[in-house]
């Protein structure tokens, strides 16, 4: 696996600014006009890509009201699975218009396909990459089908055990995937900050030798920004035009001004991490003069020997370094000294004279 992935020519990896994906999901609220406007707005906020979800209620589940098909608790309490996906899906017939709009905006658009028919649709639209959602991370036949396209593949790991992640990665590799991103993810909506366990990001990178990132469902931007400081090269967040609009994902989605903050904050976090560097920075140069150094604080006559009352380690830093303090004691000065003069070797009688 490579530590750099390219989507539409944009390099994604630890040596590059974080790649920000605005997840539209169901936040179009059933309106193609909303979906198209979202592409414009998210692009203007600085997102590198927008991601949609490609499924229908019938490709996700069956229309059944048995207890196991009903959602209990959480944001979608009371829905059957079929009802939820029927309300939340992005119709296949919208996809062409969305991809055309993205091309017009010079915006990267790709999707999470949830079955092979969705992959086929996305291939016909020349989707530049694919995302496997956490809930499908154990669907190895789907991962294999996507991997065979040869496109970059992003896999979310929410709910997955280490063994299941290993199986998904092996499946992707064995079916032709050469550009893989693993996203640490907590599949809760919203996800509690105290359960984020962002240290897992570094472990994923070490174990699998691939680009890693975060699919973040927590409220706000603190988790995502912190993740970048721990090596996340890609951040995915749900975004909505207006959190007050009704919709299955609105409550845990960012609004445009928050997306803009996310783009700015994560870039700053990446810049702050930088690289291992012990050299003096250019921005520090002007402050060198305010270090401590050794100064004369009493008058002295030429030939007089220095004792502790004559010198002190004080600011500014234009005299000899404090580490020479003990060496100066007992040395003769070769000229008259005034208080406030910086100690310098040329003011002292050489030791071998």
XYZ file of C-alpha atoms in Angstrom:
353
model
C 0.000 0.000 0.000
C 1.082 3.562 -0.669
C 1.172 6.378 1.880
C -0.227 8.765 -0.734
C -3.560 8.392 -2.519
C -4.688 10.540 -5.445
C -8.312 11.490 -6.101
C -8.811 13.661 -9.170
C -5.144 14.583 -9.004
C -5.289 15.766 -5.382
C -2.630 14.094 -3.241
C -3.913 12.713 0.069
C -1.488 11.639 2.772
C 0.346 12.792 5.888
C 2.675 15.053 3.875
C -0.252 16.962 2.347
C -2.935 19.265 3.782
C -5.939 17.321 5.126
C -8.512 16.279 2.553
C -11.968 17.423 3.636
C -15.049 15.534 2.467
C -18.471 17.107 3.015
C -20.920 14.226 3.330
C -24.299 15.242 1.909
C -26.018 11.975 2.865
C -29.736 12.620 3.350
C -29.334 16.349 3.927
C -30.861 17.201 0.543
C -34.153 16.404 2.320
C -35.688 14.988 -0.827
C -34.945 18.003 -3.021
C -32.636 17.868 -6.036
C -32.467 21.677 -5.925
C -31.173 21.446 -2.345
C -28.624 18.850 -3.390
C -27.323 20.984 -6.259
C -27.167 24.084 -4.073
C -25.278 22.080 -1.453
C -22.528 21.339 -3.955
C -22.077 25.063 -4.604
C -22.090 26.010 -0.938
C -19.788 23.224 0.250
C -17.316 24.052 -2.526
C -17.310 27.719 -1.465
C -16.573 26.667 2.127
C -13.342 24.978 1.068
C -14.312 21.308 0.941
C -12.086 19.198 -1.298
C -14.920 16.833 -2.174
C -18.586 16.166 -1.623
C -19.793 12.628 -1.079
C -23.254 11.259 -1.667
C -24.783 7.854 -0.948
C -26.024 5.612 -3.745
C -28.796 3.219 -2.796
C -32.524 2.724 -2.918
C -34.733 1.365 -0.175
C -34.992 -1.873 -2.146
C -31.218 -2.310 -2.483
C -30.773 -1.742 1.249
C -33.492 -3.905 2.759
C -37.033 -5.226 2.247
C -40.360 -3.609 3.095
C -41.049 -5.491 6.295
C -42.386 -4.394 9.686
C -41.223 -7.350 11.734
C -39.608 -6.174 14.996
C -36.044 -6.707 13.764
C -36.727 -4.345 10.841
C -37.831 -1.526 13.153
C -35.479 1.047 14.698
C -35.757 1.525 18.441
C -34.226 4.616 20.057
C -31.914 7.268 18.646
C -32.583 9.781 15.900
C -34.636 7.379 13.786
C -36.792 5.823 16.490
C -39.975 4.251 15.162
C -38.932 3.982 11.513
C -38.753 0.700 9.733
C -35.490 0.336 7.849
C -37.383 0.538 4.566
C -39.111 3.772 5.595
C -35.831 5.361 6.647
C -34.002 4.524 3.427
C -36.967 5.501 1.273
C -36.911 8.947 2.894
C -33.134 9.355 3.023
C -31.959 7.988 -0.334
C -30.462 10.026 -3.154
C -32.431 8.866 -6.209
C -30.393 7.202 -8.925
C -32.000 9.509 -11.479
C -30.416 12.524 -9.711
C -26.876 11.228 -10.076
C -26.229 12.483 -13.604
C -27.319 16.008 -12.676
C -25.169 15.948 -9.546
C -22.067 14.769 -11.393
C -22.666 17.340 -14.135
C -22.978 20.104 -11.529
C -19.799 18.976 -9.782
C -17.914 19.037 -13.092
C -19.200 22.560 -13.745
C -17.950 23.635 -10.312
C -14.638 21.756 -10.718
C -15.580 19.946 -7.526
C -14.762 16.314 -6.794
C -17.904 14.250 -6.273
C -18.007 10.573 -5.405
C -20.223 8.218 -3.485
C -20.759 5.318 -1.134
C -22.388 2.553 -3.187
C -24.383 0.037 -1.179
C -24.706 -2.693 -3.785
C -23.301 -3.717 -7.145
C -25.979 -1.887 -9.141
C -24.901 1.374 -7.515
C -21.268 0.650 -8.415
C -22.303 0.092 -12.030
C -24.178 3.407 -12.067
C -21.224 5.260 -10.578
C -18.819 3.651 -13.031
C -20.997 4.887 -15.903
C -20.590 8.393 -14.435
C -16.814 7.959 -14.105
C -16.775 8.380 -10.334
C -13.151 9.076 -9.295
C -13.219 7.095 -6.031
C -15.429 4.978 -3.803
C -16.292 4.920 -0.120
C -17.454 1.846 1.776
C -19.639 2.845 4.709
C -19.003 1.366 8.143
C -22.181 -0.699 8.016
C -20.943 -2.341 4.775
C -17.346 -2.911 5.945
C -18.119 -6.606 6.438
C -19.748 -6.971 3.003
C -16.682 -8.528 1.412
C -18.389 -9.307 -1.938
C -19.229 -5.600 -2.292
C -15.682 -4.552 -1.344
C -14.297 -6.989 -3.919
C -16.609 -5.640 -6.619
C -15.564 -2.053 -5.889
C -11.861 -2.908 -5.662
C -11.960 -4.421 -9.143
C -12.712 -0.962 -10.580
C -9.125 0.019 -9.737
C -10.305 3.323 -8.250
C -9.103 4.675 -4.869
C -11.098 3.063 -2.081
C -11.988 4.554 1.310
C -13.298 2.217 4.017
C -14.872 3.369 7.277
C -14.196 1.088 10.225
C -17.061 1.946 12.594
C -18.220 -1.092 14.618
C -15.577 -3.295 12.949
C -13.285 -5.472 15.015
C -9.593 -5.623 14.191
C -10.158 -9.008 12.561
C -12.958 -7.585 10.402
C -10.769 -4.643 9.341
C -8.004 -7.084 8.392
C -10.480 -9.076 6.306
C -11.734 -5.955 4.532
C -8.196 -4.762 3.763
C -7.129 -8.178 2.487
C -10.234 -8.410 0.324
C -9.583 -4.969 -1.176
C -5.911 -5.746 -1.874
C -6.599 -9.176 -3.306
C -9.090 -7.710 -5.764
C -6.867 -5.010 -7.172
C -7.054 -2.070 -4.772
C -3.747 -0.193 -4.728
C -4.899 3.095 -3.199
C -6.639 2.548 0.133
C -7.707 4.892 2.924
C -8.959 3.562 6.256
C -11.148 5.867 8.310
C -11.373 5.518 12.051
C -15.048 5.911 12.881
C -17.490 5.674 15.765
C -20.874 4.689 14.331
C -23.031 6.617 16.753
C -25.153 9.629 15.780
C -23.939 11.853 17.310
C -20.752 10.134 18.485
C -19.712 10.900 22.096
C -16.400 12.758 22.202
C -15.163 10.696 25.139
C -15.484 7.545 23.012
C -13.529 8.917 20.038
C -10.307 7.012 20.899
C -8.329 8.941 18.322
C -5.122 7.138 19.288
C -6.475 4.348 17.069
C -5.601 6.461 14.009
C -1.874 6.023 14.522
C -2.307 2.320 15.200
C -4.280 1.852 11.959
C -1.482 3.533 10.004
C 1.160 1.346 11.665
C -0.749 -1.916 11.248
C -1.906 -1.478 7.669
C 0.674 0.858 6.138
C -1.935 2.942 4.353
C -3.368 6.450 4.459
C -5.664 6.931 7.457
C -8.331 9.454 8.338
C -11.487 10.016 10.349
C -15.167 9.763 9.572
C -16.484 11.969 12.344
C -20.043 12.007 13.663
C -19.336 14.018 16.812
C -20.756 17.486 17.319
C -18.467 20.392 16.431
C -14.924 20.285 15.061
C -12.678 19.532 18.035
C -12.462 15.790 17.373
C -11.683 16.240 13.678
C -9.065 18.914 14.318
C -7.393 16.793 16.989
C -7.404 13.824 14.616
C -5.325 15.765 12.101
C -2.695 16.366 14.779
C -2.560 12.576 15.235
C -2.019 11.846 11.561
C -5.475 11.847 9.978
C -4.978 12.823 6.325
C -8.678 12.799 5.437
C -11.675 14.091 7.373
C -15.269 13.292 6.508
C -18.133 15.177 8.160
C -21.853 15.324 7.455
C -22.877 18.808 6.324
C -26.277 20.441 5.853
C -27.403 23.787 4.496
C -29.478 24.362 7.640
C -29.552 22.197 10.761
C -33.083 23.401 11.480
C -34.393 21.688 8.360
C -36.002 18.347 9.152
C -33.961 15.406 7.999
C -32.575 12.137 9.323
C -28.994 13.438 9.550
C -29.511 17.130 10.315
C -28.997 16.961 14.075
C -25.329 15.860 13.895
C -24.354 17.702 10.698
C -22.262 20.840 10.330
C -23.705 24.011 8.854
C -21.737 25.827 6.117
C -19.984 28.285 8.453
C -18.846 25.335 10.586
C -17.584 23.505 7.498
C -15.545 26.574 6.603
C -14.097 26.601 10.126
C -13.310 22.894 9.818
C -11.391 23.439 6.581
C -9.398 26.283 8.131
C -8.780 24.665 11.514
C -7.655 21.313 10.169
C -5.232 22.979 7.757
C -3.762 24.991 10.634
C -3.512 21.838 12.761
C -1.644 20.080 9.940
C 0.711 23.042 9.556
C 1.310 23.085 13.312
C 2.301 19.398 13.368
C 4.974 19.991 10.727
C 8.039 17.791 11.079
C 10.739 16.975 13.634
C 12.994 20.029 13.646
C 15.351 21.294 16.371
C 16.814 24.136 14.313
C 16.300 27.753 15.289
C 13.285 29.154 13.452
C 13.458 32.354 11.470
C 10.620 33.768 13.573
C 12.818 33.342 16.679
C 15.827 35.276 15.449
C 14.675 38.690 16.689
C 14.237 37.334 20.207
C 17.775 36.016 20.587
C 18.774 39.366 22.065
C 16.424 38.770 24.991
C 18.150 35.635 26.217
C 20.282 35.899 29.332
C 24.012 36.575 29.049
C 26.829 37.828 31.270
C 27.132 41.575 31.872
C 29.381 43.740 34.004
C 27.343 45.434 36.730
C 30.173 47.249 38.616
C 32.960 49.588 37.568
C 36.372 47.957 37.227
C 39.903 49.196 36.585
C 42.228 47.620 34.039
C 44.122 44.761 35.703
C 41.424 44.172 38.327
C 40.161 40.588 38.784
C 36.500 39.686 38.344
C 34.548 38.431 41.301
C 30.827 37.728 41.798
C 29.949 41.335 42.560
C 31.225 42.465 39.145
C 29.148 40.271 36.858
C 25.613 38.933 36.595
C 23.630 36.713 34.260
C 20.910 39.032 32.970
C 18.994 39.984 29.871
C 19.726 41.010 27.102
C 21.681 38.253 25.408
C 24.551 40.145 23.750
C 27.264 39.105 26.196
C 28.962 35.796 26.824
C 26.659 32.848 27.442
C 25.766 32.021 31.075
C 27.640 28.692 30.815
C 30.927 30.682 30.986
C 30.089 32.346 34.332
C 32.401 30.235 36.516
C 35.263 30.558 34.009
C 35.163 34.365 34.242
C 35.620 34.515 37.996
C 39.230 35.460 38.818
C 40.029 36.644 35.286
C 41.705 40.072 34.783
C 40.115 42.773 32.660
C 42.429 44.557 30.206
C 40.604 47.899 30.215
C 38.415 50.009 32.438
C 34.862 48.664 32.668
C 31.570 50.519 33.063
C 28.341 48.933 34.381
C 26.152 47.707 31.517
C 29.019 46.551 29.324
C 28.559 43.072 27.863
C 31.227 40.563 28.821
C 33.430 39.572 25.891
C 36.636 37.558 25.606
C 38.571 40.547 24.208
C 37.996 42.413 27.487
C 39.886 39.739 29.427
C 43.582 39.017 29.818
C 44.406 35.726 28.076
C 44.990 32.880 30.506
C 48.423 31.964 29.132
C 49.808 35.539 29.342
